[in-house]
Coordinates of C-alpha atoms in Angstrom, one line a residue:
M28 CA -43.9 37.9 44.8
G29 CA -45.2 40.7 42.6
E30 CA -42.2 40.6 40.3
Y31 CA -42.6 36.8 39.9
S32 CA -46.3 37.3 38.9
K33 CA -45.4 39.8 36.3
A34 CA -42.7 37.6 34.9
L35 CA -45.0 34.6 34.8
S36 CA -47.7 36.6 33.1
S37 CA -45.3 37.8 30.5
Y38 CA -43.9 34.3 29.8
E39 CA -47.4 32.8 29.6
R40 CA -48.5 35.5 27.0
S41 CA -45.3 34.7 25.0
L42 CA -46.2 31.0 25.1
E43 CA -49.7 31.6 23.8
I44 CA -48.4 33.7 20.9
R45 CA -45.9 31.1 20.0
K46 CA -48.5 28.3 20.2
I47 CA -50.4 30.2 17.4
A48 CA -47.4 31.2 15.3
L49 CA -45.2 28.1 15.5
P50 CA -45.4 24.4 14.9
P51 CA -46.3 22.4 18.0
N52 CA -42.7 21.1 18.6
H53 CA -40.8 24.2 17.8
P54 CA -37.7 24.8 20.1
D55 CA -39.0 28.3 21.0
L56 CA -42.0 26.6 22.7
A57 CA -39.6 24.6 24.7
T58 CA -37.9 27.9 25.7
S59 CA -41.2 29.3 26.8
Y60 CA -42.1 26.3 29.0
N61 CA -38.6 26.4 30.4
N62 CA -38.9 30.1 31.3
I63 CA -42.3 29.5 33.0
G64 CA -40.7 26.6 34.9
M65 CA -37.9 28.8 36.2
V66 CA -40.4 31.3 37.6
Y67 CA -42.4 28.6 39.4
D68 CA -39.2 27.1 40.7
E69 CA -38.3 30.5 42.2
M70 CA -41.7 30.8 43.7
G71 CA -41.4 27.4 45.4
E72 CA -44.2 25.9 43.4
Y73 CA -42.2 22.8 42.5
S74 CA -45.0 20.7 41.0
K75 CA -45.8 23.4 38.5
A76 CA -42.1 23.9 37.8
L77 CA -41.6 20.2 37.1
S78 CA -44.6 20.1 34.8
S79 CA -43.3 23.1 32.8
Y80 CA -39.7 21.8 32.7
E81 CA -40.8 18.3 31.6
R82 CA -43.0 19.7 28.8
S83 CA -40.0 21.7 27.7
L84 CA -37.8 18.6 27.7
E85 CA -40.4 16.6 25.7
I86 CA -40.4 19.2 22.9
R87 CA -36.6 19.4 22.9
K88 CA -36.4 15.6 22.5
I89 CA -38.4 15.9 19.3
A90 CA -36.9 19.1 18.0
L91 CA -33.2 18.9 18.8
T92 CA -30.2 16.7 18.3
P93 CA -29.4 14.3 21.2
N94 CA -26.4 16.2 22.6
H95 CA -27.7 19.7 22.1
P96 CA -26.7 22.0 25.1
D97 CA -30.3 22.8 25.8
F98 CA -30.7 19.3 27.1
A99 CA -28.1 20.0 29.7
Q100 CA -30.2 23.0 30.7
S101 CA -33.4 20.9 31.0
Y102 CA -31.8 18.1 33.1
S103 CA -30.1 20.7 35.3
N104 CA -33.3 22.6 35.9
I105 CA -35.3 19.5 36.7
G106 CA -32.5 18.4 39.0
S107 CA -32.7 21.8 40.7
V108 CA -36.4 21.3 41.5
Y109 CA -35.7 17.8 43.0
D110 CA -32.7 19.3 45.0
N111 CA -35.0 22.0 46.4
M112 CA -37.6 19.3 47.3
G113 CA -34.9 17.4 49.2
E114 CA -34.9 14.5 46.7
Y115 CA -31.2 14.5 46.4
S116 CA -30.6 11.1 44.7
K117 CA -32.9 12.2 41.8
A118 CA -31.2 15.6 41.7
L119 CA -27.8 14.0 41.5
S120 CA -28.7 11.7 38.7
L121 CA -30.1 14.6 36.6
Y122 CA -27.1 16.8 37.4
E123 CA -24.8 14.1 36.3
R124 CA -26.7 13.6 33.1
S125 CA -26.5 17.3 32.4
L126 CA -22.7 17.2 33.0
E127 CA -22.3 14.4 30.5
I128 CA -24.1 16.4 27.8
D129 CA -22.1 19.5 28.6
K130 CA -18.9 17.6 28.2
K131 CA -19.9 16.7 24.7
A132 CA -21.6 20.0 23.8
V133 CA -19.4 22.8 25.0
P134 CA -15.6 23.5 25.1
P135 CA -13.7 22.1 28.1
N136 CA -13.4 25.5 29.8
H137 CA -16.9 26.7 29.1
P138 CA -18.7 28.3 32.1
D139 CA -21.7 26.0 31.7
L140 CA -19.5 23.0 32.4
A141 CA -18.3 24.7 35.6
S142 CA -22.0 25.2 36.5
S143 CA -22.7 21.5 36.1
Y144 CA -19.8 20.6 38.4
N145 CA -21.0 23.2 40.9
N146 CA -24.5 21.8 40.9
I147 CA -23.2 18.3 41.6
A148 CA -21.1 19.7 44.4
V149 CA -24.1 21.4 45.9
V150 CA -26.3 18.2 46.0
C151 CA -23.3 16.1 47.3
N152 CA -22.9 18.7 50.0
N153 CA -26.7 18.4 50.8
M154 CA -26.2 14.6 51.0
G155 CA -23.3 15.0 53.5
E156 CA -20.8 13.8 51.0
Y157 CA -18.4 16.6 51.7
S158 CA -15.2 15.2 50.2
K159 CA -17.0 14.4 46.9
A160 CA -18.5 17.9 47.0
L161 CA -15.1 19.4 47.5
Q162 CA -13.7 17.7 44.4
Y163 CA -16.5 19.1 42.2
Y164 CA -16.3 22.6 43.7
E165 CA -12.6 22.6 42.8
K166 CA -13.3 21.5 39.3
A167 CA -15.9 24.3 39.0
Q168 CA -13.4 26.8 40.4
E169 CA -10.7 25.8 38.0
I170 CA -12.9 26.4 34.9
W171 CA -14.5 29.6 36.2
K172 CA -11.1 31.1 36.9
K173 CA -10.2 30.5 33.3
S174 CA -13.5 31.6 31.8
L175 CA -14.8 34.4 33.9
P176 CA -13.5 37.8 35.2
S177 CA -11.6 37.5 38.5
N178 CA -14.3 39.6 40.3
H179 CA -17.2 37.5 39.0
P180 CA -19.5 36.5 41.9
H181 CA -19.4 32.8 40.9
I182 CA -15.6 32.7 41.7
A183 CA -16.1 34.3 45.1
L184 CA -19.0 31.9 45.9
V185 CA -17.2 28.7 45.0
K186 CA -14.1 29.9 46.9
N187 CA -16.3 30.2 50.0
N188 CA -17.9 26.8 49.4
I189 CA -14.5 25.2 49.1
A190 CA -13.4 26.9 52.4
D191 CA -16.5 25.8 54.2
N192 CA -16.3 22.2 52.9
S193 CA -12.6 22.0 53.8
Q194 CA -13.4 23.1 57.3
I195 CA -16.1 20.5 57.6
I196 CA -13.8 17.7 56.4
D197 CA -11.1 18.9 58.8
D198 CA -13.6 19.0 61.7
E199 CA -14.8 15.5 60.9
Q200 CA -11.2 14.2 60.7
E201 CA -10.5 15.8 64.1
D202 CA -13.6 14.2 65.6
E203 CA -12.6 10.8 64.2
N204 CA -9.0 11.1 65.5
L205 CA -10.4 12.2 68.9
S206 CA -12.8 9.2 68.9
D207 CA -9.9 6.8 68.1
H208 CA -7.8 8.3 70.8
N209 CA -10.6 7.9 73.3
N210 CA -11.1 4.3 72.3
D211 CA -7.4 3.6 72.7
S212 CA -7.5 5.2 76.1
S213 CA -10.5 3.2 77.2
L214 CA -8.8 0.0 75.9
S215 CA -5.6 0.8 77.8
K216 CA -7.7 1.3 81.0
I217 CA -9.4 -2.0 80.5
N218 CA -6.1 -3.8 79.9
M219 CA -4.6 -2.2 83.0
T220 CA -7.6 -3.3 85.0
Y221 CA -7.1 -6.9 83.8
I222 CA -3.4 -6.7 84.6
K223 CA -4.1 -5.6 88.2
A224 CA -6.9 -8.2 88.6
S225 CA -4.9 -11.1 87.2
G226 CA -1.5 -10.2 88.6
T227 CA 0.0 -11.2 85.3
D228 CA 2.2 -9.3 82.8
G229 CA -0.5 -9.1 80.2
A230 CA -4.2 -8.5 79.9
K231 CA -6.4 -11.3 81.1
E232 CA -7.5 -13.6 78.4
H233 CA -11.2 -14.5 77.9
T234 CA -11.9 -18.2 77.7

């Protein structure tokens, strides 16, 4: 917690200096608010993080062109807070907005694009949408393999996430198949009971 306090103090001093030296809607002020938001997010102070991130976004809307990559960062960071708060639908919407901006703002194999796919995968996973999460993890992996060194931790992490999700999907399918089998077995037993009771060649019909 001590390191967070130091970082927060440093970013707040930087913000105060920039407020004096720069116009009120300068992009550097947005960066300062964003940095402060990141620290609050790490500290688990989500309301303060949201406030700082949203102030950063307000300035960027005035200072930057509509598809500037910094918008992708803003929407992603706000989405991260909602994800941490368990508000997954809001998080997903913001992550998807971040992805759409990244698609326009950066090259197709840029690491930031992979990060957007990964963020969507994470929130889909949190929502229990494992197949959808797997698709986005695989997209992230494909880009990171092209854009990052082979020993980069992102590649190892997404590989593990893909393996975990694949196992969950396999387990769910196995449970579903077992359930279907049990239902079939129960139906067969019911039919046999009706056959024995009615003395006919088929199951007794309900009238």
